[in-house]
Each structure stands twice: as structure tokens, then as C-alpha cells.
Coordinates of C-alpha atoms and ligand atoms in Angstrom, one line a residue:
X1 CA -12.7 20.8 13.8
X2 CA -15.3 18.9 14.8
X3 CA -14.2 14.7 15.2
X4 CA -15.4 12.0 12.9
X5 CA -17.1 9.4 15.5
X6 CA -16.2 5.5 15.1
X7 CA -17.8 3.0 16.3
X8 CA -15.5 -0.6 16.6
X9 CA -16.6 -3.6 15.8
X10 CA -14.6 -6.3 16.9
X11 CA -11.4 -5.4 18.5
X12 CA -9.3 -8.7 18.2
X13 CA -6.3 -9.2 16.1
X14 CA -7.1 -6.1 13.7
X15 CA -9.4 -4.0 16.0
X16 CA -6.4 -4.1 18.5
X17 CA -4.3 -2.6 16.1
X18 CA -6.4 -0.2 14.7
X19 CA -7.3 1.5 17.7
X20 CA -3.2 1.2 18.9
X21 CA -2.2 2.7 15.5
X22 CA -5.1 5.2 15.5
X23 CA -4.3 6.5 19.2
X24 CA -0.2 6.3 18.3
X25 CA -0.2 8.2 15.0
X26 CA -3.3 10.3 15.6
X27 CA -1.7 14.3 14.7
X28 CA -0.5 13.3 11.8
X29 CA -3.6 11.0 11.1
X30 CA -6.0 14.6 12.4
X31 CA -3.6 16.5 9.7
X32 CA -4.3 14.2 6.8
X33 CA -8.4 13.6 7.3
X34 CA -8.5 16.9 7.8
X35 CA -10.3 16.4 11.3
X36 CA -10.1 13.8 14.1
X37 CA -11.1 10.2 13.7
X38 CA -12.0 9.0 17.3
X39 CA -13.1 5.5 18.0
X40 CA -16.0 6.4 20.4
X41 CA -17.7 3.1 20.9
X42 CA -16.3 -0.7 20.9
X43 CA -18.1 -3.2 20.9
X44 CA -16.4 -7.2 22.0
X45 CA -18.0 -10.4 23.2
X46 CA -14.8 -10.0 25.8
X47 CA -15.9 -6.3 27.3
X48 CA -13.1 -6.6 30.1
X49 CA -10.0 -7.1 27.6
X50 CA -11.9 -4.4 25.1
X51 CA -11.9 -2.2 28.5
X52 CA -8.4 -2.8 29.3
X53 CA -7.4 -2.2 25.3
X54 CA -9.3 1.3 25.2
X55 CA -9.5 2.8 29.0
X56 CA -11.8 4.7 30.2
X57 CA -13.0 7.2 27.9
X58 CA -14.2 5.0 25.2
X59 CA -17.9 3.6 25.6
X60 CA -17.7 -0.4 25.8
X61 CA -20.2 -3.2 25.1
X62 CA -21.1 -6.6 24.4
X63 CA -24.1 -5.6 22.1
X64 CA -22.2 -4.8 18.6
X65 CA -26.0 -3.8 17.0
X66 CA -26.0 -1.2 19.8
X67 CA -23.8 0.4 18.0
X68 CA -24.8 0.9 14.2
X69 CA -28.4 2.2 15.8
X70 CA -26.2 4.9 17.8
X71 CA -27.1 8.3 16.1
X72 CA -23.4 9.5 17.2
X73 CA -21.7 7.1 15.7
X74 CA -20.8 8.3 11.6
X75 CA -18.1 5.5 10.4
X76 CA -18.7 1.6 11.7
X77 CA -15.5 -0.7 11.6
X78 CA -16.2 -4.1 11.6
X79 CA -13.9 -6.3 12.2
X80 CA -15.4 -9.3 13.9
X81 CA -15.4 -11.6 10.6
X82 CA -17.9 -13.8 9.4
X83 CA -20.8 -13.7 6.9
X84 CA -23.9 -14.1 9.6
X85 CA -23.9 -11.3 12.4
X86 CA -21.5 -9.0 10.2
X87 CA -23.7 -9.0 7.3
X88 CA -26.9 -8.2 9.8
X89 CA -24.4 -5.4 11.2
X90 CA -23.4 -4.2 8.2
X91 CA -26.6 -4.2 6.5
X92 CA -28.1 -2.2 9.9
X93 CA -25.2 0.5 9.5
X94 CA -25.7 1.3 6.0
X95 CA -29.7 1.7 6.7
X96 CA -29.2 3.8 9.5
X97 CA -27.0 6.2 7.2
X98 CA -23.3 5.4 8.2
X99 CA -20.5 4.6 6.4
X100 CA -19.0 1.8 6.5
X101 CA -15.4 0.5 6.9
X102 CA -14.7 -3.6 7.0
X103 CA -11.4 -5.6 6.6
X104 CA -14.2 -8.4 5.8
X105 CA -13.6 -10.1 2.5
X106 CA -15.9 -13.2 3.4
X107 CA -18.5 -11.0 3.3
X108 CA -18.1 -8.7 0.4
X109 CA -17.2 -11.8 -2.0
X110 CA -20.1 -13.8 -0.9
X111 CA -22.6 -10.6 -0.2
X112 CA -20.5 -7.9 -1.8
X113 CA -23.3 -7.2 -4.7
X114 CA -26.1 -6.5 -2.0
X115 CA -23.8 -4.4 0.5
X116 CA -23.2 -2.0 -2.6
X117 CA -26.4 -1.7 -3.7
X118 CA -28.0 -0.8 -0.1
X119 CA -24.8 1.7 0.5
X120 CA -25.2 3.2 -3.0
X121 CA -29.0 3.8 -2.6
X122 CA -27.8 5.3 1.1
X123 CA -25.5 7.6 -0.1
X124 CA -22.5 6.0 2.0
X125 CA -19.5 4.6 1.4
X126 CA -18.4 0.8 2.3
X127 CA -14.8 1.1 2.0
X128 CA -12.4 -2.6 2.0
X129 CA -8.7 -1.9 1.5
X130 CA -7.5 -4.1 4.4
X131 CA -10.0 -7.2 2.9
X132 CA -7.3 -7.7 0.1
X133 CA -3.3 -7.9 0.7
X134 CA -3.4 -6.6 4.1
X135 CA -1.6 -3.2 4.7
X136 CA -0.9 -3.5 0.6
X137 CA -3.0 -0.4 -0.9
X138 CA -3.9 -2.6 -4.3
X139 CA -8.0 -1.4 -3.8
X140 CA -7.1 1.7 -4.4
X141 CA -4.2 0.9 -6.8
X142 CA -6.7 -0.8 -9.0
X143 CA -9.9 1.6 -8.4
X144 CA -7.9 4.6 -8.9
X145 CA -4.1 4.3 -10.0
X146 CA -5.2 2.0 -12.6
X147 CA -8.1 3.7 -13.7
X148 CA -6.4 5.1 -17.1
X149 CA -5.8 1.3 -18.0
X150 CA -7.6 -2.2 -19.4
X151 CA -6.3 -4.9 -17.5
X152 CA -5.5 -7.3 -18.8
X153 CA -4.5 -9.9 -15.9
X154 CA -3.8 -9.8 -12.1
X155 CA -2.3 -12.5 -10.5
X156 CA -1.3 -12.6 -6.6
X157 CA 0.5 -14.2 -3.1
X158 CA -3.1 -13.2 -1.1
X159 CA -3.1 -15.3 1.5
X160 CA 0.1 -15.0 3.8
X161 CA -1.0 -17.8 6.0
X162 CA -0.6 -20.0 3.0
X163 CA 2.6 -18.5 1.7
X164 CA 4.2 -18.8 5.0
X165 CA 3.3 -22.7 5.7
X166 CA 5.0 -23.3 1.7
X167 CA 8.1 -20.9 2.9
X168 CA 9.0 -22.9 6.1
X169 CA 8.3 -26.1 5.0
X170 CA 10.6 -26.0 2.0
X171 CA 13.4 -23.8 3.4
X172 CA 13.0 -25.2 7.3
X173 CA 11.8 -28.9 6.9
X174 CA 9.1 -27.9 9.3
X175 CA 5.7 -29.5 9.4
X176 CA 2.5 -28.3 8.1
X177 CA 0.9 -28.6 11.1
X178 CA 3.7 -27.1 12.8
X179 CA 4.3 -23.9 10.7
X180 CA 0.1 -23.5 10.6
X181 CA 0.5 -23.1 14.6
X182 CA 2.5 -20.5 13.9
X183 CA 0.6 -18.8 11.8
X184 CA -2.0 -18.9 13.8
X185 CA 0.5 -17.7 17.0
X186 CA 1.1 -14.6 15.1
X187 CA -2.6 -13.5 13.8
X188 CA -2.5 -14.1 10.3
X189 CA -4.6 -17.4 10.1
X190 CA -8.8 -16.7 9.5
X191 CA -10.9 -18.0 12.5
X192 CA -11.4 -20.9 10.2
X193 CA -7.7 -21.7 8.8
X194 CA -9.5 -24.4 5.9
X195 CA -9.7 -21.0 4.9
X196 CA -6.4 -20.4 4.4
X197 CA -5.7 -23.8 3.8
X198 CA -8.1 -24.9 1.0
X199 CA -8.2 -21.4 -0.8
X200 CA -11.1 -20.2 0.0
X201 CA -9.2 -16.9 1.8
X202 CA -7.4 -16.3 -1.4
X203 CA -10.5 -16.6 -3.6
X204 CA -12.6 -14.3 -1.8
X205 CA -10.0 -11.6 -2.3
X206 CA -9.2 -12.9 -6.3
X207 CA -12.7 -12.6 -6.4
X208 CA -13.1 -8.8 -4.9
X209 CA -10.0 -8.1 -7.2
X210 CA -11.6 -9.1 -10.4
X211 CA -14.9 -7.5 -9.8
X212 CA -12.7 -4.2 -9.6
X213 CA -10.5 -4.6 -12.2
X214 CA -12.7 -5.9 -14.9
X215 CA -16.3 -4.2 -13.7
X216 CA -17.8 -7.2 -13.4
X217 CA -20.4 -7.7 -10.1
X218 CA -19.2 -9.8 -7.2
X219 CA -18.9 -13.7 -8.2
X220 CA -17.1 -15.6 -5.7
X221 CA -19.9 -19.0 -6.3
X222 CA -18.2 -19.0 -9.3
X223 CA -14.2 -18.9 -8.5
X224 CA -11.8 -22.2 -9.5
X225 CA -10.6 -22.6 -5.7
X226 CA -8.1 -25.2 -4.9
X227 CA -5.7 -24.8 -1.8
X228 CA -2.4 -26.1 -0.8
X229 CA -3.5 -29.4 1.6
X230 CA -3.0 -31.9 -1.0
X231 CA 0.4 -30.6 -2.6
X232 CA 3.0 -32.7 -2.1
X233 CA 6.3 -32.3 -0.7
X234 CA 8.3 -34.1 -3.8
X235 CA 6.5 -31.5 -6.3
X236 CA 8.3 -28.8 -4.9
X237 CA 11.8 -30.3 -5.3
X238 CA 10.9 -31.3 -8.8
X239 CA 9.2 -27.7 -9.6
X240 CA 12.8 -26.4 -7.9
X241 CA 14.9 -28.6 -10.0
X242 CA 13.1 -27.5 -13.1
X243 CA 13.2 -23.4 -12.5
X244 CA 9.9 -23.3 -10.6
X245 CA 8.4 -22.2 -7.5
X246 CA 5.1 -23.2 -6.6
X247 CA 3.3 -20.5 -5.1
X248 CA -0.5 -20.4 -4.1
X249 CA -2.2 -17.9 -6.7
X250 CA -5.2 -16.0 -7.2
X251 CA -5.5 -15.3 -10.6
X252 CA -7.6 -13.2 -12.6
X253 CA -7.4 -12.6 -16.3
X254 CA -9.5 -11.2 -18.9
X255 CA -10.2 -13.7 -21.9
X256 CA -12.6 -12.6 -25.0
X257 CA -15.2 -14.5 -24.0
X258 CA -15.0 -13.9 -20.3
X259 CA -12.8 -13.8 -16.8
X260 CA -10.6 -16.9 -15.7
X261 CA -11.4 -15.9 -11.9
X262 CA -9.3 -18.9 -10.0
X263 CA -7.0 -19.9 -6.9
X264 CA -4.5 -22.9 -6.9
X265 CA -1.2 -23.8 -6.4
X266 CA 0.9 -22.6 -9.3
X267 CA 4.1 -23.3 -10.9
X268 CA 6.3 -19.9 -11.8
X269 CA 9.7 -19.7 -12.9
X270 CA 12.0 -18.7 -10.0
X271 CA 13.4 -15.9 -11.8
X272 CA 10.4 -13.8 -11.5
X273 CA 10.5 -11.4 -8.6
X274 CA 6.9 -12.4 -7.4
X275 CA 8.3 -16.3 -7.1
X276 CA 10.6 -14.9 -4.6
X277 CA 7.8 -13.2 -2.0
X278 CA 8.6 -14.9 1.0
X279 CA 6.5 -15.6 4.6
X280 CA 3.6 -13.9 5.2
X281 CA 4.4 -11.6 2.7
X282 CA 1.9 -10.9 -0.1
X283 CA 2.0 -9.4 -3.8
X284 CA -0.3 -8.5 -6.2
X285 CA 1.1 -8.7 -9.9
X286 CA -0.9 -6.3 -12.4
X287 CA -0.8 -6.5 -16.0
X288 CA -2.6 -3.1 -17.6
X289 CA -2.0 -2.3 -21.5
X290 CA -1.1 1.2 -20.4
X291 CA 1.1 1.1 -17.9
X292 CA 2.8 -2.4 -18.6
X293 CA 3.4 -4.8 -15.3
X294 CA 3.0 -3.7 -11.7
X295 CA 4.1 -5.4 -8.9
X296 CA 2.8 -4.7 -5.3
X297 CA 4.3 -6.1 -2.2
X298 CA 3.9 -5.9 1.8
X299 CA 2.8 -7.6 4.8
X300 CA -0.7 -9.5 3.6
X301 CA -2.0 -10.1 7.4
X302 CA -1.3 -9.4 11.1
X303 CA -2.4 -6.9 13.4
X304 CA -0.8 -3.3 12.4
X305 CA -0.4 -3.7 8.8
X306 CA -4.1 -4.4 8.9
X307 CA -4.9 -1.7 10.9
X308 CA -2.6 0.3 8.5
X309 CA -5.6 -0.1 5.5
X310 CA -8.1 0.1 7.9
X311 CA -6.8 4.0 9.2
X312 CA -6.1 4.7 5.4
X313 CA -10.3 3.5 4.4
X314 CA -11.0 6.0 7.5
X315 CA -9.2 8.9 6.3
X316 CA -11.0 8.5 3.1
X317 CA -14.6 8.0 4.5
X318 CA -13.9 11.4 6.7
X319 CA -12.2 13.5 3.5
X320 CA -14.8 12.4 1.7
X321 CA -18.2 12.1 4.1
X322 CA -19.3 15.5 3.1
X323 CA -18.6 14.8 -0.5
X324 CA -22.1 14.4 -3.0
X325 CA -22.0 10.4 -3.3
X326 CA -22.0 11.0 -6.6
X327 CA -18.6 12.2 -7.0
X328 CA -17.4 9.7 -4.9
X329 CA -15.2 6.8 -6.3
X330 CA -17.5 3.8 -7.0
X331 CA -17.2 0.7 -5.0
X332 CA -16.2 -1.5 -8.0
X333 CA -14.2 1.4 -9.6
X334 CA -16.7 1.3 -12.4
X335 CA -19.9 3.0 -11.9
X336 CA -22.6 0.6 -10.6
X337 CA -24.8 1.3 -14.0
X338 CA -21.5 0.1 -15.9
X339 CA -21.0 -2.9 -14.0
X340 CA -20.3 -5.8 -17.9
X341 CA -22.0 -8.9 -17.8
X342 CA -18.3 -10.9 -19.2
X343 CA -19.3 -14.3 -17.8
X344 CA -16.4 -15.6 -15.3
X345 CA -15.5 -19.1 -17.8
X346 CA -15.6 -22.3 -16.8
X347 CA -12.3 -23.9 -15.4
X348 CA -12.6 -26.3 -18.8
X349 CA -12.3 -22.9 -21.0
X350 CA -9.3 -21.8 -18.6
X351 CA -5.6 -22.1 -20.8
X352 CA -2.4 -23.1 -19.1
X353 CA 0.9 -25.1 -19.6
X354 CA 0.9 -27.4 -17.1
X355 CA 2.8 -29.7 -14.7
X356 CA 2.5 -33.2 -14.7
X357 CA 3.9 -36.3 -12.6
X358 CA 3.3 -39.9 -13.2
X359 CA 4.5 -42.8 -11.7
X360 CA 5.7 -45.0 -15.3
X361 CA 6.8 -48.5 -15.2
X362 CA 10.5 -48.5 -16.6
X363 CA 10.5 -50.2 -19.5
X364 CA 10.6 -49.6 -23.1
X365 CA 7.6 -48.1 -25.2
X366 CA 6.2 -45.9 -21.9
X367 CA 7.4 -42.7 -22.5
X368 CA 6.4 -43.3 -26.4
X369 CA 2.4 -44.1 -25.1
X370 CA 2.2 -40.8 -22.7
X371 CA 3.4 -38.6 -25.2
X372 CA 1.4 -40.0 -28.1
X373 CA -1.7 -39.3 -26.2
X374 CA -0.8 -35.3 -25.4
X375 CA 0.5 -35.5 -29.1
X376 CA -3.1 -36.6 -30.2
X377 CA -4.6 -33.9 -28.1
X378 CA -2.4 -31.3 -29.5
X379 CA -0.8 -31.1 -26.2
X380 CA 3.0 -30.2 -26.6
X381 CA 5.8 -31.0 -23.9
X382 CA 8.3 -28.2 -23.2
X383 CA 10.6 -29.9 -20.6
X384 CA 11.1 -33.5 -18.9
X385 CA 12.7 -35.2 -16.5
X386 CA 12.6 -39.1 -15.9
X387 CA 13.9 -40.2 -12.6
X388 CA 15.9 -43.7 -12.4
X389 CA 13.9 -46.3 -10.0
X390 CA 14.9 -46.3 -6.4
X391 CA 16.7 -49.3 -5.3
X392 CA 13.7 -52.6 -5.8
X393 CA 10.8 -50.7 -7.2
X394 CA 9.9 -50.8 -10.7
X395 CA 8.4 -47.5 -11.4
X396 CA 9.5 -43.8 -11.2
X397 CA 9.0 -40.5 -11.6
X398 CA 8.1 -39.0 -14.7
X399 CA 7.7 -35.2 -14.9
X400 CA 6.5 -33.2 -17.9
X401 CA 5.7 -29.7 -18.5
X402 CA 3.6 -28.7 -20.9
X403 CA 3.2 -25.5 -22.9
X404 CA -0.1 -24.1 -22.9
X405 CA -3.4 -26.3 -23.3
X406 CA -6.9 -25.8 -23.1
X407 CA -7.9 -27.4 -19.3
X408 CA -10.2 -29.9 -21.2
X409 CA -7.7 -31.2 -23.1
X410 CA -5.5 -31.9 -20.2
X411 CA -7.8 -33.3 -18.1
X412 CA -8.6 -36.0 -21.6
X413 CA -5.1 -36.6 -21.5
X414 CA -4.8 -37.2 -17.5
X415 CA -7.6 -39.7 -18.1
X416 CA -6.0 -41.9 -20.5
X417 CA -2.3 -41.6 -19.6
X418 CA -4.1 -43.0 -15.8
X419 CA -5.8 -45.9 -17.7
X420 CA -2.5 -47.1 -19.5
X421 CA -0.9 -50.4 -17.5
X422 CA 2.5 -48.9 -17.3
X423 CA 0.9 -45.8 -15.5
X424 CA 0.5 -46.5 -11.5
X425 CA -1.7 -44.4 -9.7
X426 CA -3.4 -40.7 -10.3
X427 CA -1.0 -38.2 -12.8
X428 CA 0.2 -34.9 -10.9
X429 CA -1.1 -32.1 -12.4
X430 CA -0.2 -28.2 -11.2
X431 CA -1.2 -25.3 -13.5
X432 CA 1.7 -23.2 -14.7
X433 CA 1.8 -19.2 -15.0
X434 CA 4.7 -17.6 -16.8
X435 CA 3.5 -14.2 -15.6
X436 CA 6.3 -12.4 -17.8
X437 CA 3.9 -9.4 -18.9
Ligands
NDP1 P1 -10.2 -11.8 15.8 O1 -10.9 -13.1 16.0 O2 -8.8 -11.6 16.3 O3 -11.1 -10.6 16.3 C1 -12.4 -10.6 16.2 C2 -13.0 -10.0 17.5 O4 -14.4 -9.8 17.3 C3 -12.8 -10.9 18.7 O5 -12.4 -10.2 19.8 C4 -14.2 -11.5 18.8 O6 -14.5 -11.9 20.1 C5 -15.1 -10.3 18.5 N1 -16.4 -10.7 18.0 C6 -16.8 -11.7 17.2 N2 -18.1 -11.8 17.1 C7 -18.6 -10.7 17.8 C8 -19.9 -10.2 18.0 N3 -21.0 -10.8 17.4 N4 -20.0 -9.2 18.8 C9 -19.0 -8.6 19.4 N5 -17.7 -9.0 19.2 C10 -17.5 -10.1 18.4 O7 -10.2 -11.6 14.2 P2 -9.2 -10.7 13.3 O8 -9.0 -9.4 13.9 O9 -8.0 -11.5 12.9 O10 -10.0 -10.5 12.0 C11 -11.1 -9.6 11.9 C12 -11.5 -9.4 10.4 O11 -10.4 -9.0 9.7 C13 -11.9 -10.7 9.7 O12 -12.9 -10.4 8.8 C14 -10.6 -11.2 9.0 O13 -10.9 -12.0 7.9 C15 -10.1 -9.8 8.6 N6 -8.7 -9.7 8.4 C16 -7.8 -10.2 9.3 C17 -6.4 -10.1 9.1 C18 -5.4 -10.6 10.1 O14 -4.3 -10.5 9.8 N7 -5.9 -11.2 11.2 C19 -5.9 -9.5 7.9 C20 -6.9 -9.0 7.0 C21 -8.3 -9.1 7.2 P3 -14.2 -13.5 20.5 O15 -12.7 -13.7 20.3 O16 -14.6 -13.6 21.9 O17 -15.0 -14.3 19.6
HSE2 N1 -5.8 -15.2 6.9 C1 -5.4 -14.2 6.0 C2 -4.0 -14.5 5.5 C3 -5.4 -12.9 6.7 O1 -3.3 -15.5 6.0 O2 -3.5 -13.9 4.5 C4 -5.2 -11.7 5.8 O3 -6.3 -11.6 5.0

């Protein structure tokens, strides 16, 4: 059996597990791909600590583009991150007639459509399971296990950096910055963690996830991302008092006139299983009008459960590297000629019940104003709790939830209930999923 050759790119955080996993589990790895998968070439800005990671057999360099122009070399793995060198790199492999295997989602959600179009007129593969969920298989969940179905929504816990900060600060009192040096500590934080932080992690993969399960091209520019960094530690206990969890979501879901393709902290009832993910943990909720709800859960980030997506695109690439590209499953799990133009909607379009806080003067008539003006905007309340004054002040917390509202009508309301007297400060608003199916 002759070996599928790899060359590395990158071997960091997920490079370093790949090749560990790879070498660890490599019969029973040879006995699925149906021949060897050897890492023959790795390529690090640190050559000593790639040298030490691989020994002696393995050929080892600073210059990754020596690699994807070495005619040995059939599969490229990059994993050094970024949308600058990795695209060139990328771009180089697919010319030069190699398949291509990337845990990259900054890439494919900013430069996705282009790297599809060069690898389908190439006849190769560019294969991304580790760029959403980590060592969760949902790309090929949704590509192929879903295939018989028309989905309808997808909602996920993508970014375990994120998930992890909102776990420890509400059931350890840790800090932010605290629990985000942890995150970082073990791996799971991007090289950039405003990444994490602000969204923008969690949108690229929303955004990868939406172009598969609705065959629609690759929009990130056009994603609702908001991340965690101004949430506030009081909506939590309120969201817990109420029932509610507040999560970070990425959230796709098929409207008639188009996709609501969006990231932000979320509001879901603690009773649903997906409220209850935990740490770094991710989980990918899928609503198809086959099949009904499916729920996908595992580690989202870190070195091995990484490299476990990674090994799984590789056997893949090898099975199928003979294979007429043709027959081949299609990047976007519709075929590229099939690709719909559904628009991805404006947030304004985007429908949800919301939550909102506002700081109301306690006196008579308040409460009466606020809920004339959702009342006038056809905005109804579902629950509400009003908080007594603390000891000298003479305003308190109001929180209302909504049931679902168009976002323009909410935002007219957060206007004027902000411009009444009684009203101090800005209203509190965090979107609200029910995500019961
Ligand atoms: P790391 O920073 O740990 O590893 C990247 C490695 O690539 C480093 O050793 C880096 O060297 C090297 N490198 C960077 N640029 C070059 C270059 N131009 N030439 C040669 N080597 C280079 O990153 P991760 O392993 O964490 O992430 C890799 C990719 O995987 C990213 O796209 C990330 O988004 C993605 N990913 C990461 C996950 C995780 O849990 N960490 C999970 C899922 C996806 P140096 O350190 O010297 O810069
Ligand atoms: N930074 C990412 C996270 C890594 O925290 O989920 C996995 O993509």
C-alpha cells in the first residue's frame, strides 16, 4: 500500500496533536484510509521545537511555501491560522494539485467562496471538519447525515473559549480576565482572543454552517456578530431567576425571504439540554423537517479533539483521492452550480422575544408608560420582574421579556422607553431563543 504523503503546516496547538494522534493511532488509522497517512514534511517558524515534536525522520523547515511546491507532498494541513500567509498557502496548494485539509475557519468564512472555486476547477478536495465545533463531526453531519432533510434552523455553543469564561464566572465568581488566562493556558483561545471574545470566532463558524445547510455561498461580511464583553454580570442572575441561561449563540435559520445568519449572547430556558453545555464544551442544535431536532455535543477546541477532525478530513481526502471529483461530496453539500441566492436578512428583519432591563424611577404611572409604548408597537410582555430599590437609591430594576417581535420594533421601543424621564440610562436588551424544535 503505497502512503498518502502530508505535508504540515503549522504544528502548534493542533499540529502538535495531529501528528501525536496520527503517530499514536496510526494501524487502526492505515486500516480505515485504506493506506498510510504519513506526515512527511512540517513546516514551523520554531524548526527546533517542530524537530523535537517529529524526530528525525520527518523533513523540517521554516519555509511553509516550500512545501505546497513539493511534488511529494499529496494532502497539505494547515494549521498556522490567519487569513494572509494561509490563504497565499492555500491558494499555492490547490494550484499545484493537492488536496487540502485546514482547521482554518477565518479563512474559509472570509475567503471560503474563492478557495472552492480554485479546488473545484483543480479537481481537489479542501476538507474543514475541525474549523467548526472542534472534534464535533457536524460538517459532515450536515453535508451528508442531513442531506435527506430541509433545515430549517441551526443554532450552536461554537466557541468554547467563550462558553468557558460564562461557565466559571457564574458558577466560580472568577474574573473574566482570570478565566480568559485560562483559556488561553489550555489552547482553546484564537491567536487573537477579541476573537473569541467579541464573536467573531463563533460567526465564522455560524457562517460556514449556514452556507452548508442552506446552499447558500460563504457570507461572513454579512453575519449579526456581537460577543460576550459587554454582558453584564446582574443579567445572568436575572436570566437565572427567570428560567434562562444565557449562552453565546451562533444562529442560523431559514426565513422565506432569506437566512437570519447571527452570533450574540442569548437567553434560553434552562430546561433545554443545550442551556446545560458546560466549559469548553460545544453543541450544535439542528432542526431538519425530516428528521426533527438533533443535538451534537463534544469538546469545541484544544489540541487532540482538534486533531481528532483533522485525522477524520485525512482519512477522507486518502479514501477518496483517487475518486472522479465529480462524485465526490461538494464543499457546501450542495453542488456549486446549486449554490440559492436567499439573501442573509438584515438584523432589522431578524424576529425574537426579547430581554429587557431598565433602570425605572419608583413611582407610580412608570410601569404603565413602558408598557404602553411596546403595547403601541404590538410588542407583548410574557414575564416581569420589578426589583424593590436598594437602601437610598430611587430607581430599580425592571426586567421584561418579551414574546416574539420584529428587531425594528424593538429597537423603536428601546428608543422611547430611554427618552421617558422615569427611565435612567440605556434599556438591556438580550435576544431570546426558545429552541424547542
Ligand atoms: P498555534 O498558534 O498553537 O499554532 C500555529 C503554529 O503555526 C505555531 O507553531 C506558529 O509558530 C506556526 N506558524 C504561524 N505562521 C507560520 C508561518 N508563516 N510559517 C510557519 N509556521 C507558522 O495555533 P492553533 O494550533 O491553536 O490553531 C491553528 C489553527 O487551528 C487556527 O486556524 C485555529 O483557528 C484553528 N483551530 C484551533 C483550535 C484550538 O483548539 N486551538 C480548534 C479549532 C481550530 P509561532 O508560534 O512561532 O507563531
Ligand atoms: N478559539 C476557539 C474556541 C477554538 O474557543 O472555540 C476552536 O475553534
Amino acid at each position: 500500500m503505497k502512503p498518502i504523503n502530508v505535508g504540515l503546516l503549522g504544528i502548534g496547538t493542533v499540529g502538535g496533536g495531529t501528528h501525536a494522534v496520527l503517530t499514536r493511532n496510526q494501524e487502526e488509522i492505515t486500516r480505515r484510509a485504506g493506506r498510510p497517512i504519513q506526515i512527511v514534511a512540517v513546516a514551523d517558524r520554531n524548526v527546533e521545537r517542530a524537530r523535537e515534536l517529529v524526530g528525525a525522520d520527518v523533513t523540517v523547515t521554516d519555509d511553509a511555501f516550500s512545501l505546497v511546491k513539493d511534488p511529494n507532498i499529496d494532502i497539505i494541513v494547515e494549521l498556522i491560522g490567519g487569513y494572509t500567509t494561509a490563504l497565499d498557502l492555500v491558494m499555492m496548494a490547490i494550484e499545484n494539485g493537492k488536496h487540502v485539509v485546514t482547521a482554518n475557519k477565518a479563512l474559509l468564512a472570509v475567503h471560503g467562496n474563492e478557495i472552492f472555486a480554485a479546488a473545484q476547477r483543480k479537481g481537489v478536495m479542501v476538507a474543514f471538519e475541525a474549523a467548526v465545533a472542534g472534534g464535533i463531526p457536524i460538517i459532515k453531519a450536515l453535508r451528508e447525515g442531513l442531506s435527506a432533510n430541509r433545515i430549517q434552523w441551526l443554532a450552536g455553543i461554537i466557541n468554547g473559549t467563550t462558553n468557558f469564561i460564562l461557565s466559571e464566572m457564574r458558577d466560580k465568581g472568577l474574573s473574566f480576565e482570570t478565566v480568559l488566562k485560562e483559556a488561553q493556558r489550555l489552547g482553546y483561545a484564537e491567536a487573537d482572543p477579541t476573537f473569541d471574545i467579541e464573536g467573531i470566532d463563533a460567526a465564522h463558524k455560524a457562517t460556514l454552517m449556514a452556507s452548508i445547510a442552506f446552499g447558500i455561498p460563504v457570507q461572513f461580511d454579512k453575519a449579526h456578530v456581537e460577543g460576550i464583553s459587554s454582558l453584564d454580570a446582574i443579567d445572568i442572575k436575572y436570566a437565572e431567576q427567570l428560567g434562562y441561561r444565557i449562552k453565546l449563540l451562533g444562529i442560523a435559520k431559514r426565513q422565506v425571504n432569506g437566512v437570519e445568519l447571527r452570533v450574540h449572547p442569548t437567553l434560553i430556558p434552562t430546561k433545554r439540554l443545550i442551556a446545560n453545555v458546560e466549559g469548553a464544551m460545544n453543541a450544535v442544535l439542528v432542526q431538519g423537517d425530516a428528521v426533527g431536532a438533533t443535538l451534537y455535543y463534544g469538546k469545541g477546541a484544544g489540541a487532540e479533539p482538534t486533531a481528532s477532525a483533522v485525522i477524520a478530513d485525512l482519512v477522507d481526502v486518502t479514501r477518496l483521492a483517487t475518486a472522479d471529483p465529480q462524485n465526490r461530496v461538494p464543499h457546501l453539500a450542495f453542488q456549486p452550480d446549486q449554490l440559492s441566492d436567499l439573501p442573509i436578512l438584515p438584523l432589522e428583519e431578524v424576529e425574537t422575544a426579547c430581554y429587557l432591563r431598565l433602570r425605572a424611577l419608583d413611582k407610580p404611572g412608570v410601569l404603565a408608560d413602558v408598557t404602553r409604548i411596546l403595547a403601541d408597537l404590538n410588542i407583548s410582555i410574557e414575564a416581569m420582574i420589578q426589583n424593590e430599590p436598594a437602601e437610598g437609591e430611587d430607581h430599580a430594576d425592571v426586567v421584561l421579556l418579551t414574546h416574539v417581535a420584529r428587531e425594528k420594533d424593538i429597537n423603536a421601543a428601546i428608543h422611547k422607553i430611554e427618552a421617558l424621564q422615569s427611565i435612567h440610562g440605556k434599556v438591556t436588551r438580550i435576544r431570546m431563543e426558545a429552541l424547542n424544535g
